[in-house]
Every structure is written in C-alpha cells, then in structure tokens.
Coordinates of C-alpha atoms in Angstrom, one line a residue:
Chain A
X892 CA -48.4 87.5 -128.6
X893 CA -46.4 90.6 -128.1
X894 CA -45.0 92.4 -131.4
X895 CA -41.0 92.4 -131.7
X896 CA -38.5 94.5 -133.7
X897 CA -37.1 91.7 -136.1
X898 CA -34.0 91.5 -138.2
X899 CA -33.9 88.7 -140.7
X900 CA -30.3 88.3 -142.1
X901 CA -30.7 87.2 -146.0
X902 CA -33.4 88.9 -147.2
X903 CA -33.5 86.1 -150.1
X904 CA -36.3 83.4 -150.8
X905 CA -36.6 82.1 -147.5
X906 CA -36.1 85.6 -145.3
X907 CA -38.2 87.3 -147.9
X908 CA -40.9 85.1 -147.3
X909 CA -41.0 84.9 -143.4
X910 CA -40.9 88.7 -143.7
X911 CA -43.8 88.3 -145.8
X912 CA -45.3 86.1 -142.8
X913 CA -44.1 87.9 -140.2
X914 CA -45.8 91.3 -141.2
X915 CA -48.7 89.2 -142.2
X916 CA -49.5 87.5 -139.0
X917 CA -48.5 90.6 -137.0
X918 CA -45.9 89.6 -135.2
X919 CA -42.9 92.6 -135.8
X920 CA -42.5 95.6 -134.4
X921 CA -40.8 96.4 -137.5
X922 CA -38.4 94.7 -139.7
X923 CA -34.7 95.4 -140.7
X924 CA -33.1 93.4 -143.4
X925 CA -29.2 92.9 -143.4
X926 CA -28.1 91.7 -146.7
X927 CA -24.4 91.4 -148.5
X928 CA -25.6 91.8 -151.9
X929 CA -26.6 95.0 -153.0
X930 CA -28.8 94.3 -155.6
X931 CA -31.1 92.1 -153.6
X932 CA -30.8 94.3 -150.6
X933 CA -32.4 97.5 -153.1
X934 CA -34.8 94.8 -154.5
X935 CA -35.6 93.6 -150.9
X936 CA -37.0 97.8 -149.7
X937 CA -38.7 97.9 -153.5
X938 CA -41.0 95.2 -152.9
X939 CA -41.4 96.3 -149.2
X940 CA -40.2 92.6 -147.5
X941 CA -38.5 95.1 -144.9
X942 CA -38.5 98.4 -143.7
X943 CA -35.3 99.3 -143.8
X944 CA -31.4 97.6 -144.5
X945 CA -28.6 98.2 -141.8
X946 CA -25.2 96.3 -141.3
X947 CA -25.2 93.2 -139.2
X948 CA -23.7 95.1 -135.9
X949 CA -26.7 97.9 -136.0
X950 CA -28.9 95.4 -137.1
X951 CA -28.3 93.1 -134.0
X952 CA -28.3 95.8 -131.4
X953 CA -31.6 97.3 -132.7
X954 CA -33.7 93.9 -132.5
X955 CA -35.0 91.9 -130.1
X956 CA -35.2 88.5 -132.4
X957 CA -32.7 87.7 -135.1
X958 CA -33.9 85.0 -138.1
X959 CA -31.1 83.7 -140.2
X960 CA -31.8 82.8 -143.5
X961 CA -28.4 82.3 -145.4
X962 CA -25.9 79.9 -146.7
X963 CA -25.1 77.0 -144.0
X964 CA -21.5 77.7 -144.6
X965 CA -21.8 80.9 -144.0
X966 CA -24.2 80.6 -141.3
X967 CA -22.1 78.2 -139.3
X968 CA -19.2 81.0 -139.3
X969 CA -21.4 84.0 -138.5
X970 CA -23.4 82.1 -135.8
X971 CA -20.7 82.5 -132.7
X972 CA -19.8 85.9 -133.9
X973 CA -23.7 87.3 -134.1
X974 CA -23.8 85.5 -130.4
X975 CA -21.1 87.5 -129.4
X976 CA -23.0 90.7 -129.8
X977 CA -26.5 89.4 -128.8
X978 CA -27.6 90.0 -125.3
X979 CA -31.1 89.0 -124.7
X980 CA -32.2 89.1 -128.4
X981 CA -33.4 85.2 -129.5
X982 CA -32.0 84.1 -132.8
X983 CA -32.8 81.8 -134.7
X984 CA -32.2 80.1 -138.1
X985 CA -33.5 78.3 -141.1
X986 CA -31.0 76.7 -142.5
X987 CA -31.0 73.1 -143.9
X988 CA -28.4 71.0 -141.7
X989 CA -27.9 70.9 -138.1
X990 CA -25.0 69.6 -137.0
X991 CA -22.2 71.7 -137.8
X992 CA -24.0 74.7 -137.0
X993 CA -24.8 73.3 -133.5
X994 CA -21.3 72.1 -133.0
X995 CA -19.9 75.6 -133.5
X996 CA -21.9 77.6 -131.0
X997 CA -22.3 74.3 -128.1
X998 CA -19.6 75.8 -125.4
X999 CA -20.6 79.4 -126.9
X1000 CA -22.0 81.5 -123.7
X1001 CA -24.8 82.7 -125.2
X1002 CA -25.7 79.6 -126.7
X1003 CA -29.8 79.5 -125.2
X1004 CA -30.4 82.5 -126.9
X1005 CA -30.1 80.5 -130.2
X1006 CA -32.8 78.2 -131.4
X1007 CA -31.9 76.0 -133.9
X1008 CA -35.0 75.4 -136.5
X1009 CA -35.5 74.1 -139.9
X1010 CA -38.9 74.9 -141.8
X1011 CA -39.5 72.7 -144.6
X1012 CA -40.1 74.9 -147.1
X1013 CA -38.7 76.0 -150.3
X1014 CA -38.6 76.7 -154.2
X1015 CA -36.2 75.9 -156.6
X1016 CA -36.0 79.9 -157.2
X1017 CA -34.2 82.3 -155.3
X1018 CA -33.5 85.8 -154.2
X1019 CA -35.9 88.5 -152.8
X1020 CA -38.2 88.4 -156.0
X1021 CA -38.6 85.0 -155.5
X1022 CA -40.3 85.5 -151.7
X1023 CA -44.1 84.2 -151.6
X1024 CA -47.0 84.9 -149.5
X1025 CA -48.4 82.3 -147.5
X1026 CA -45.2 80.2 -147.6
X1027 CA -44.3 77.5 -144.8
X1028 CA -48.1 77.2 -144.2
X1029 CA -49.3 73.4 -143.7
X1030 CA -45.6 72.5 -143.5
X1031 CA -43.3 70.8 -141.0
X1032 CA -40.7 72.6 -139.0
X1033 CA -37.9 71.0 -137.4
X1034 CA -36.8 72.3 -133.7
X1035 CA -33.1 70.7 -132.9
X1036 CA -32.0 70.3 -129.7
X1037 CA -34.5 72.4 -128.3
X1038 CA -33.5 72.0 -124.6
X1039 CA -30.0 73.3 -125.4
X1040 CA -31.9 77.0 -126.1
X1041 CA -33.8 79.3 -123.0
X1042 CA -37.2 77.7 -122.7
X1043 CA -38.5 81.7 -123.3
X1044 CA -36.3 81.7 -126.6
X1045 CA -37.7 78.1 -127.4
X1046 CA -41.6 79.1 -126.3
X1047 CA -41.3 82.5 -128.9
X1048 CA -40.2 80.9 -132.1
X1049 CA -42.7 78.1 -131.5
X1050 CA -45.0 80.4 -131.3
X1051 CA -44.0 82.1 -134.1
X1052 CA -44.0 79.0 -136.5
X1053 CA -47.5 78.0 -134.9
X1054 CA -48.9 81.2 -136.1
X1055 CA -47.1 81.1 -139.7
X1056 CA -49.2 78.0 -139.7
X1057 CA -46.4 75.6 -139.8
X1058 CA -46.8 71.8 -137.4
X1059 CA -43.6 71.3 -135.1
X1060 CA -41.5 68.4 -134.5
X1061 CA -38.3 68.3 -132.2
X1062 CA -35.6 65.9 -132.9
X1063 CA -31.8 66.5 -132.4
X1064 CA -29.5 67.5 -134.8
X1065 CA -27.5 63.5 -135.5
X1066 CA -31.4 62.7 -136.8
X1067 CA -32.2 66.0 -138.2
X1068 CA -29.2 65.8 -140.5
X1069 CA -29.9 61.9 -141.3
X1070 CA -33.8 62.3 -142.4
X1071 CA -33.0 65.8 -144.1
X1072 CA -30.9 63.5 -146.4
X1073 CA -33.7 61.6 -147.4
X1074 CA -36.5 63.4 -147.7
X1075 CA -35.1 66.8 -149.4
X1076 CA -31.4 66.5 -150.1
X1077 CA -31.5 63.4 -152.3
X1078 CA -34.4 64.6 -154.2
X1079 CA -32.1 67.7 -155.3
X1080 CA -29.1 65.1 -156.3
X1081 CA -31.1 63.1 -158.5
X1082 CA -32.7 66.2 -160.2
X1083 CA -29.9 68.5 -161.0
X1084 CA -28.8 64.6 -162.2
X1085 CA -31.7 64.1 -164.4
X1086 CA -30.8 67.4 -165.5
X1087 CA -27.8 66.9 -166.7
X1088 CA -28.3 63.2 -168.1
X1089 CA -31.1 65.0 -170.4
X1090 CA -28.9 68.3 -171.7
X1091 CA -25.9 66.1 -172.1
X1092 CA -28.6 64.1 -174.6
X1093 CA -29.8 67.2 -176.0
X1094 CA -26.7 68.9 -177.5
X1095 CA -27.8 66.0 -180.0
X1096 CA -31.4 67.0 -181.1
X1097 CA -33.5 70.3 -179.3
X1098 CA -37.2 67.9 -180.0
X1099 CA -36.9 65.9 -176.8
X1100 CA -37.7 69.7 -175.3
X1101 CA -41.1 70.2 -177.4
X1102 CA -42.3 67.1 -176.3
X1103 CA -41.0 67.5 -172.3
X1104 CA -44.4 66.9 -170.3
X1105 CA -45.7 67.7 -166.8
X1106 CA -43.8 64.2 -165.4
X1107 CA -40.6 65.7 -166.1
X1108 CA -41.5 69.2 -165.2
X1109 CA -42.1 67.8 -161.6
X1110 CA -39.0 65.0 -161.4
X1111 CA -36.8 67.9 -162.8
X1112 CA -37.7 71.4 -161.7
X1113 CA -35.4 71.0 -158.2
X1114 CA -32.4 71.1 -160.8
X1115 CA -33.0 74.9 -160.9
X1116 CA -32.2 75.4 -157.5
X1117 CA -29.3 78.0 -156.9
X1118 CA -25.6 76.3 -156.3
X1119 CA -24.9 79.0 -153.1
X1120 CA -27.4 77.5 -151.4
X1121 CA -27.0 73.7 -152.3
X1122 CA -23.1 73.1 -152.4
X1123 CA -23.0 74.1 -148.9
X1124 CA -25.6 72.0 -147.8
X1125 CA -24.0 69.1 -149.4
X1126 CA -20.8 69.5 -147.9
X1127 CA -22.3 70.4 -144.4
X1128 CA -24.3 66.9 -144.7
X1129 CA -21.7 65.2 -146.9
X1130 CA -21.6 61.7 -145.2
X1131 CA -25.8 61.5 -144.8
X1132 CA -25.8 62.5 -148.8
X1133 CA -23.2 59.4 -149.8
X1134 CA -25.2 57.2 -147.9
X1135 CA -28.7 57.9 -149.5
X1136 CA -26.9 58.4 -152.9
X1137 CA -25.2 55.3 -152.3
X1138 CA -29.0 53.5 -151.8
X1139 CA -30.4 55.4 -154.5
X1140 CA -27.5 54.1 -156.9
X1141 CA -28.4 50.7 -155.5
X1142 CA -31.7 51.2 -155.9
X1143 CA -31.5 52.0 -159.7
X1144 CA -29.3 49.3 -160.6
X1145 CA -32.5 47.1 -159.5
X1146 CA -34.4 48.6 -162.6
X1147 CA -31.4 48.3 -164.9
X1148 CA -30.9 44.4 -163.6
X1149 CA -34.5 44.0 -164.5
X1150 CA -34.3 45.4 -167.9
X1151 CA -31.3 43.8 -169.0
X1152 CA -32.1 40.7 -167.8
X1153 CA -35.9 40.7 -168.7
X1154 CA -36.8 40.0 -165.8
X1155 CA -40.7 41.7 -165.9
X1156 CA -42.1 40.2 -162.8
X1157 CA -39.1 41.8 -160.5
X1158 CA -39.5 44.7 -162.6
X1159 CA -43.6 44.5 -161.5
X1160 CA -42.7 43.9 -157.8
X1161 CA -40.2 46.8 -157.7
X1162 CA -42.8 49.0 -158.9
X1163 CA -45.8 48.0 -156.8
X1164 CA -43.3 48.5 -154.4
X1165 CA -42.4 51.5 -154.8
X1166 CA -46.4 52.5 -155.5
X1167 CA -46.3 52.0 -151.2
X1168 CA -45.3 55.7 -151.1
X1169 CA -49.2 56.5 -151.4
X1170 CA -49.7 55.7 -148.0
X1171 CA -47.3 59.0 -147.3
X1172 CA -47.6 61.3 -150.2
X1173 CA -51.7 62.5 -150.4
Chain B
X255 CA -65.9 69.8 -188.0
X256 CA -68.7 66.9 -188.7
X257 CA -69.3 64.8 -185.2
X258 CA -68.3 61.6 -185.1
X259 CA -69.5 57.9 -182.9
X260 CA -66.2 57.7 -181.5
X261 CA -65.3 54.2 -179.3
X262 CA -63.0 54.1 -176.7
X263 CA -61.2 51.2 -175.9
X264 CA -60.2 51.4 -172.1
X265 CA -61.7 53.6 -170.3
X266 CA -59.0 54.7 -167.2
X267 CA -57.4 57.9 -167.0
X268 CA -56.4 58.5 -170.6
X269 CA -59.4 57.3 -172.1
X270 CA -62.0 58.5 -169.6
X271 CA -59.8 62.0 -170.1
X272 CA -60.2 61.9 -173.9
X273 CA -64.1 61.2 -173.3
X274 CA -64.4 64.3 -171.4
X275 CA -62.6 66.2 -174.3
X276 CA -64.3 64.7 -177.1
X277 CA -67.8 65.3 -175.7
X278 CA -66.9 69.1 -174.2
X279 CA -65.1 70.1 -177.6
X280 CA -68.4 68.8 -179.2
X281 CA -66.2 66.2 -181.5
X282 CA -68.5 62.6 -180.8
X283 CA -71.9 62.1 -182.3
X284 CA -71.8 59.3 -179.3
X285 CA -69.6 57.8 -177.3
X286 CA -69.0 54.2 -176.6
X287 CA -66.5 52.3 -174.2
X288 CA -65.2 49.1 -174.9
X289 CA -63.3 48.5 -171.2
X290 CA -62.4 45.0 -170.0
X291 CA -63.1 45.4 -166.4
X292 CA -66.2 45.3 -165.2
X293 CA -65.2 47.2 -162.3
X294 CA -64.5 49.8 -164.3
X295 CA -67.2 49.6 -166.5
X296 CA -69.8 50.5 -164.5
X297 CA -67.9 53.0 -162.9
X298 CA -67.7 54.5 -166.5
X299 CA -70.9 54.8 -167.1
X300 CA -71.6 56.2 -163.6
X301 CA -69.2 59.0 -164.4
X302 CA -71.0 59.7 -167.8
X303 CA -68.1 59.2 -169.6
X304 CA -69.2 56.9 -172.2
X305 CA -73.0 56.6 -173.1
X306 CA -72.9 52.9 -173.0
X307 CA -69.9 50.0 -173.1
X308 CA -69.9 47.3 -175.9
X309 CA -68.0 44.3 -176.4
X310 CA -65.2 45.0 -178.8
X311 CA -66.8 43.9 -182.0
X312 CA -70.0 45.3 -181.9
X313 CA -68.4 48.6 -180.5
X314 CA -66.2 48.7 -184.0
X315 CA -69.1 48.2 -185.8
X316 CA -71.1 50.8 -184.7
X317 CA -68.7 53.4 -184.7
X318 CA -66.7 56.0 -187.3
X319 CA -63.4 56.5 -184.8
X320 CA -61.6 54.4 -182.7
X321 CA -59.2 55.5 -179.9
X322 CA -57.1 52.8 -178.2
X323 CA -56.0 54.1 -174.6
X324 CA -55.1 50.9 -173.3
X325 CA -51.6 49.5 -172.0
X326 CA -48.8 49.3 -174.9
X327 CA -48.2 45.4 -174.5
X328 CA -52.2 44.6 -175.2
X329 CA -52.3 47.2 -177.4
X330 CA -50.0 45.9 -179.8
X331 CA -51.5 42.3 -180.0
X332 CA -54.8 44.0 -180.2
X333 CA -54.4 46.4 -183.1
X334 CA -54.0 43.8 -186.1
X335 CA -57.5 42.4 -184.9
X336 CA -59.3 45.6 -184.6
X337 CA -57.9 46.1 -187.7
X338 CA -58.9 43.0 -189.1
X339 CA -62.2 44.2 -188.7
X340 CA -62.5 47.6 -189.0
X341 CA -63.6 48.7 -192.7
X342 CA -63.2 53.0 -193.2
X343 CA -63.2 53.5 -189.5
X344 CA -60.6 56.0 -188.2
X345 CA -58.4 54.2 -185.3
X346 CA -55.5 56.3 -183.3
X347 CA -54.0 55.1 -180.5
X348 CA -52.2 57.2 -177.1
X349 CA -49.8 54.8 -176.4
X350 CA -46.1 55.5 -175.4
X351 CA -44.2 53.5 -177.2
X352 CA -44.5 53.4 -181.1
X353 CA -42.0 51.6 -182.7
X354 CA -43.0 47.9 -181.9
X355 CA -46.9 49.1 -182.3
X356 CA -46.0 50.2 -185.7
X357 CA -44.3 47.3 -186.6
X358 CA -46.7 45.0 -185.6
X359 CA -49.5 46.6 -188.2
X360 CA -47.2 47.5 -191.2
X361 CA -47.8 45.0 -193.4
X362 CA -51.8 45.1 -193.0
X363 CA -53.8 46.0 -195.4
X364 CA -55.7 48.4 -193.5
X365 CA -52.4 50.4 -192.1
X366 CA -53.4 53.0 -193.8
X367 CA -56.5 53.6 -191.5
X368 CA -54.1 53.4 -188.3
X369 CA -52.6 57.2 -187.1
X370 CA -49.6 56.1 -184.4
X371 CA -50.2 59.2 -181.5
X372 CA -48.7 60.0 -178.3
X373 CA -50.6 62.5 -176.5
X374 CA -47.8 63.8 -174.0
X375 CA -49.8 64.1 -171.0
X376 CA -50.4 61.8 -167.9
X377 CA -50.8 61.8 -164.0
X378 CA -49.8 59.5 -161.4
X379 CA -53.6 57.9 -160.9
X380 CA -55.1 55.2 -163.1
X381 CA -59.2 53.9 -163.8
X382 CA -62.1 56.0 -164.8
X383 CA -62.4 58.0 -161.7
X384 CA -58.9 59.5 -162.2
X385 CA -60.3 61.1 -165.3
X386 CA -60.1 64.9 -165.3
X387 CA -61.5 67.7 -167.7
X388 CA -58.9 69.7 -169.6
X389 CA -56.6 67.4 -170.0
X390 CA -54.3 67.6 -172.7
X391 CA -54.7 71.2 -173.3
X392 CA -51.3 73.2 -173.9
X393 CA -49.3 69.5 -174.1
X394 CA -47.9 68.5 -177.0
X395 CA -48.7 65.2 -179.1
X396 CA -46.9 63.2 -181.3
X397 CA -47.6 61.5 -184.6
X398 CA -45.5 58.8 -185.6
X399 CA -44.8 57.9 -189.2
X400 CA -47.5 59.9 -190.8
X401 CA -47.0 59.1 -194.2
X402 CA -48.5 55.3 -193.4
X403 CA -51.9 56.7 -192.5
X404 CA -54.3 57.6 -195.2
X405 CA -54.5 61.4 -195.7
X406 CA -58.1 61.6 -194.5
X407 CA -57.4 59.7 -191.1
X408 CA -54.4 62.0 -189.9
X409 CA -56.1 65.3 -191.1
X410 CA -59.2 64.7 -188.8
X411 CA -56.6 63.0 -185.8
X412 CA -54.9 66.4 -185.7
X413 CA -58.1 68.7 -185.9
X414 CA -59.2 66.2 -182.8
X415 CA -55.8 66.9 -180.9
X416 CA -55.7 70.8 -182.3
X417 CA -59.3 71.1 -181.1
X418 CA -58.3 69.4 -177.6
X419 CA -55.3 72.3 -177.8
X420 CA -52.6 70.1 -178.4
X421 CA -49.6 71.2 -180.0
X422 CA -48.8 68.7 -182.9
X423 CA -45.3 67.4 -183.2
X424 CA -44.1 64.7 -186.0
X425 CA -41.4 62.2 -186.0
X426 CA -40.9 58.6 -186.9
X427 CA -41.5 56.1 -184.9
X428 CA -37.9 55.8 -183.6
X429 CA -37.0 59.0 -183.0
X430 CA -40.3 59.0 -180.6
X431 CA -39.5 56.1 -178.6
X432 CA -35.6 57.6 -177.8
X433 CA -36.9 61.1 -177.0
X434 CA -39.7 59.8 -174.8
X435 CA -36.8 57.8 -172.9
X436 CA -35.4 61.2 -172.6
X437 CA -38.3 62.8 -171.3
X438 CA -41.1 60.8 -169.7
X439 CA -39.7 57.3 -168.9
X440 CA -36.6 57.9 -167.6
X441 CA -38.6 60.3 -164.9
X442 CA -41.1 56.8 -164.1
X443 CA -38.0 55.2 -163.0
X444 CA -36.0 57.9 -161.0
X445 CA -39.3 58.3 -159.4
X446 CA -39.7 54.7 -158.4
X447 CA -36.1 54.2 -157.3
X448 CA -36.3 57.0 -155.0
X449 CA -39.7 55.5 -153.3
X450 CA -37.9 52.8 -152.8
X451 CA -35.1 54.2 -151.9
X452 CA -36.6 56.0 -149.1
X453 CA -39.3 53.7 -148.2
X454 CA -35.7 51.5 -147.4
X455 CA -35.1 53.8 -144.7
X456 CA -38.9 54.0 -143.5
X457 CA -38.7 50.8 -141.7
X458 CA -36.1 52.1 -139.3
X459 CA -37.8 55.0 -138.7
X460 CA -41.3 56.8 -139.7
X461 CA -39.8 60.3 -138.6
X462 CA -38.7 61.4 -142.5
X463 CA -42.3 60.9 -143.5
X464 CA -43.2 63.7 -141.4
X465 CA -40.3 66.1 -142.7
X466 CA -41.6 65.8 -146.5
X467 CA -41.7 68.4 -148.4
X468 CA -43.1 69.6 -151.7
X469 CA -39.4 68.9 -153.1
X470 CA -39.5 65.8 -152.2
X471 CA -43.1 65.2 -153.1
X472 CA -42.2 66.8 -156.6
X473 CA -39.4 64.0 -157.0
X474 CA -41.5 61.1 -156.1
X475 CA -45.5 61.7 -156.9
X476 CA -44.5 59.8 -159.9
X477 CA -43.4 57.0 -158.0
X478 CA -47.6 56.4 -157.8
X479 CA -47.9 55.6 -161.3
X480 CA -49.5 52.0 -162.5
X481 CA -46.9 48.7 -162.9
X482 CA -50.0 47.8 -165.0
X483 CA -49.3 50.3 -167.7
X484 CA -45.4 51.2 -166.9
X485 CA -44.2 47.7 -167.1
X486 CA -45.1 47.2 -170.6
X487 CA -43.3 50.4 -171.4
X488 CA -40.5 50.1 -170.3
X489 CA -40.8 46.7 -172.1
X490 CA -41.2 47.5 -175.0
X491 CA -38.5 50.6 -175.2
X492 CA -36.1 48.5 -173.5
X493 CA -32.9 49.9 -174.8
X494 CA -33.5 53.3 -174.8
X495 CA -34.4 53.0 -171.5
X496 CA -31.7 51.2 -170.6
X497 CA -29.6 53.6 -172.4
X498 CA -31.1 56.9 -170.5
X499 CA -30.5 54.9 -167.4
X500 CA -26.8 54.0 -167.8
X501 CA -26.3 57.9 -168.4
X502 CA -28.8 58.8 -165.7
X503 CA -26.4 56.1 -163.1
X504 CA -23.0 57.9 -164.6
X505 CA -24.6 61.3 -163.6
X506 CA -25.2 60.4 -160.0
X507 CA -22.1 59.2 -159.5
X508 CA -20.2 62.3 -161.2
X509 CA -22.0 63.8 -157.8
X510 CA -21.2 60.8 -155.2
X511 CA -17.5 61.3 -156.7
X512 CA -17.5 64.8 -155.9
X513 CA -19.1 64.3 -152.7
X514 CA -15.5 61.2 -151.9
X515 CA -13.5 63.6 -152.5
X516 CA -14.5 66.3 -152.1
X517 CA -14.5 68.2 -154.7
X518 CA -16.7 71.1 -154.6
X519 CA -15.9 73.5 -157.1
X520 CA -16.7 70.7 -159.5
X521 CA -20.1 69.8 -157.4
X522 CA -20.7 73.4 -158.0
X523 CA -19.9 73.7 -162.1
X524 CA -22.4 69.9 -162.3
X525 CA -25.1 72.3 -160.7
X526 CA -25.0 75.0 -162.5
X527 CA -24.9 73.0 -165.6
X528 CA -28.1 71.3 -164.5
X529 CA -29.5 75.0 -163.7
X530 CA -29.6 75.6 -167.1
X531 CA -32.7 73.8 -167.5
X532 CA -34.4 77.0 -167.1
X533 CA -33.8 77.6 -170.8
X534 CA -36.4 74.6 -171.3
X535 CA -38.9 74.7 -167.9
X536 CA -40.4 77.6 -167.7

C-alpha cells in the first residue's frame, strides 16, 4: 500500500490517535496537522502526533488524503468548503452522525472524493494529550453510503482502517444515525445523568465518594466526556436521541413500577432479562 | 496476626474472592465452605478455594471466624440462627444492605459477636469460578454501627480487611444503605434499563450489536450482574432506591427537555456540570 502525504484536521483525541496509527502502520508520507486552538496545535508537534501545523488552505493543497476529526457541527460546515479546494485528494471523516454531513455535500461536485466513515472508538478524555496508541484496533468502523464516494477513494480508506486493525461494516447514513443512537449516544445521556443525579446528592454529604466503587466508575466515567464534542452530536442526531431516551425513560419506570409496587417477580424477570445482553457483550 | 479456621458461608464470587485473600494474606488456619449448591460445591473444592464444605452446623462449630457472603434476603433470616449457635466465634458479613440485617440481630444476645461490613467491591459474574485474586485491594469497606460489636471482633475484622488492603470507612447503618443507593445500586439499575432498553431495539435489527463500543460496554457490563443476588437488594433498600431513581428519571428528562426544545446552551451547562465528576473519578 503506497505511503501518502496526510493531513488530519483536529489534531485532538481522535486525529491524534489515527496519527499515532497512521505513522505506526506506515501508511503517511508525512503528516500535517491543522488545528484552531493554539494550545493543542503546540502540544500536538511536542508529542510528535504530526510533523508539522499549516492552515486548512496549505494544508489541503499539500496532501493527497484529508481525515477529519472535529466537531459534527463544525464538520458539516467545513465539509463543502474543504471540497471546494480538493482536487483529487480523498477525504474522509470520523465524526459521529451521518446524516447532516451527508446531506450537505450530496449535489456538491466533488462529492466521491469524500468518504464518509465512523470508527467506533473513543475515550471520555480529550485533546492531543489524550491521543493513544493502538486505538480503533479490534473495533467496528462504519462506511456510509459508500457507493456515493469514487470506488479508489472508497478502496484507500478501507484499506486504511483494515490495517489500523479495525472490522468494516457499510450501512447508509438514515441507519447509521438510528443505531449510533443506541449503542453510543444513549450510553453518554444516561451517564452525564447519573452524574449529575449523584453531585446534585452530594452537595449533601462528600462520603458517598469514599465509598464510590469500580460499578460506578464504569456506569459513570462517559459523564467526563467534553461538551464541544457531545452537544453537537446531540443536536446533529436529535430526533434518534428522543427516541432511545424516550425508551430508556420507559424502560426505568419498569424498575420504579416494580419497587413501588413490590412487585419482585417482575422485578426478577426484568433483570434476567436484561442479563440477555451476555450473548453480545464478551 | 494469629491465623484463624475461618468458614465461609457461600462460596460464589465474593466468598470464593475472600478465600483467595484470606489464604494468600496468610489470615486462615483452614478454610471451610458452607455453600448450598452442590453445583457449586464441588466446583469449590476443585478450585481449592475451601479445604473442604460442611453443613452449616458443624462448619460453625469447628471454626473461630465466620464470613457470610451470601444474598442479603437469606442472609438476614440466617444470621439470628448462626447466631443462635455460635459461642466466641467472630461472624462478619459482605452484604449490601445493612440496615434491615442489623435490625433483625439487635436484640440477640450474641450481637455483640456480629461486625455489619460492606466490602465495596464486586463484578458482573456470579459462582465460585468467577472468583479472582486481589480482589478487594485499594476498595473501600464499610462497617456499620461499630459500637454493637464487641471490641475484640471489630479490631481483628478491620486487620482482615486492612490486611486484604481495604480502606476502612464507618457509618451507621442508615447512612450506608442511602449512600450505597447513591453509588452502587442505582448504577445495577441504569445498567439493566439500558440492556433492556437496547435489547428492545435488537429484535428489529441485530446491526447495533455490531457497532458496540467500549462506551457502550462501560454503561451496560453491569447489566450481567445476578437477579439472584440484586433482587433482594433492591428489596431490601427499597426507598432509597426508589428515591435515587426518581432523581436519576428527573435528570434524564432535564436532557430529553433540552433535546424538545431545543435548548442547547442549557444541554451544554447539564454537561459540564456532570463533567465535574473528574474531581471524584480519577
């Protein structure tokens, strides 16, 4: 697989680390970083994630492939204009919701030079110090709309994810969007949530904290994750989100039906239940 | 520290976890299960947990410590019989519930042998075979209502736990059973609802299972976690629970509200008032 000159736009947790991958598994050229803040953009060269930081125009016309990890709202009003100025350079992004990107660039004429992707990969931390080795391995990444991109543009950034180490499924945006909801969305809702049910509770007594135990370090560390990143995504997938939030509500007023009403054989049955997830999770 | 025979009634994941600890801090003179499935049983003993299983009485007899590590609703009608018959044996119990424990042995005249603990740590898995070495170490553990236990009976209880490397934390009875609401059961239940909440959705389509990711796994791995066991604590700290959920409900909708209307600069300040659980996770 021939080497390319890269330029990863947000050199935070998610560029950061497929910088890290991308230098790893030998697959740039060289790497420029374009990045807004000037902290992380200092902190990006320190810790070596890329060689060297330009401004987006530069950026674009010294590159042959363009990753885009930043905001969706941002992304979704950058996309047409970084199109614009692309000639045959592939670009592609990582953000996580599909559909108003898509929509933006879909009469745009350079539209199969963009490949719309989604790895599923993440920490609640962010920023360039937070970018990790070996991240995206083993996981899923999500191709949208594939046949709306240049099959060479499409063939290069599977390639790219296959050598990160990353399995690839293709689904189109409407579904993307949908599933996204359910299986990484929601999971952020209900622990910035249980969050704040528990500091709203803890203005009243700091113990609760001593005893906080590795259950509620996992059900609750998501709550960490930066606002930038998540209010956008939110708003971008804002109908999906009521609907799984809407179920999840639902879902929890089972549990409080069964405590208040005693009833301890529903209560049994919603758990065992819910104890089908094993079949998934490992 | 002298040895002790130490019995353990129910041998699953706590109790076969404290084996493991008593025997590799070099804290039991012998080790004995008292476990009611035979299942189990032999799978104890296969394990090398325990050196050999007794039935109940004989087990009490023959030792000088007793820890009870079996669900909270047996546990409490099993204590004022153990009890009954136990004569300057030490018992201590890891339950997670305290309050209705306590108040089931507070007139007996051999209270004063009991020590009420709740050793804050736990996985997802149940039985003998999800026993694991080091557990406990760098949790914290909670003794309820101290001044009921004779002096000699919580002094060696917390060398055991200090020796295990438990931090030692002590509160009444009630305080315990509101801030383990807080921090431990209301996670159990979020956990469930969210299985079920996306295990819903699984039956129109198995796609999402594929997307997971270790946010989502983080949310839900708790979701695996015995009815056996979880039922009878949420039983038995029904209105705290009930009370943590209420809140836990009102949260979720302060972000579906935001979400209707859309209302983003308030979805924004709810996020980063749940990022300030940093201060407590590390």
């Amino acid at each position: 697989m021939e080497r390319k000159k890269i330029c990863i736009v947000g050199v935070g947790l998610i560029g950061g680390s497929m910088a890290l991958q991308l230098n790893e598994k030998g697959l740039a050229a060289g790497l420029i970083g374009v990045e807004s803040s000037e902290i992380h953009a200092s902190r990006a060269l320190e810790l070596g994630l890329v060689d060297e930081i330009l401004p987006l125009d530069q950026a674009i016309r010294n590159s042959e492939a363009i990753v885009l990890a930043i905001p969706v709202d941002t992304l979704t009003g950058l996309l047409p204009q970084i199109l614009d100025q692309v000639t045959n350079q592939i670009v592609f992004d990582a953000g996580s919701t599909k559909e108003q990107l898509i929509e933006a660039v879909k009469d745009h004429p350079k539209r199969g030079r963009f490949v719309a992707t989604h790895p599923m990969w993440g920490t609640e931390y962010s920023g360039p110090a937070a970018a990790v080795k070996h991240a995206f391995e083993n996981k899923a990444v999500v191709i949208c709309n594939a046949t709306d991109s240049d099959e060479d543009a499409v063939e290069w950034v599977k390639q790219v994810y296959r050598k990160i180490g990353m399995h690839l499924l293709e689904m189109d945006a409407v579904s993307h969007d949908l599933h996204a909801a359910y299986v990484s969305h929601i999971s952020h809702i209900t622990s910035f949530a249980l969050a704040n049910t528990v500091l709203e509770k803890e203005r009243e007594d700091e113990a609760i904290f001593e005893m906080a135990s590795a259950g509620f370090e996992s059900t609750v560390r998501l709550a960490k994750s930066n606002p930038a990143m998540w209010v956008p995504i939110f708003k971008q997938n804002r109908e999906n989100v009521l609907d799984v939030l809407n179920e999840h509500i639902a879902q929890l007023r089972k549990f409080k039906s069964c405590l208040e009403k005693e009833n301890y054989d529903y209560l049994q049955e919603l758990i065992e239940n819910a104890n089908r997830i094993r079949r998934i999770l490992k």
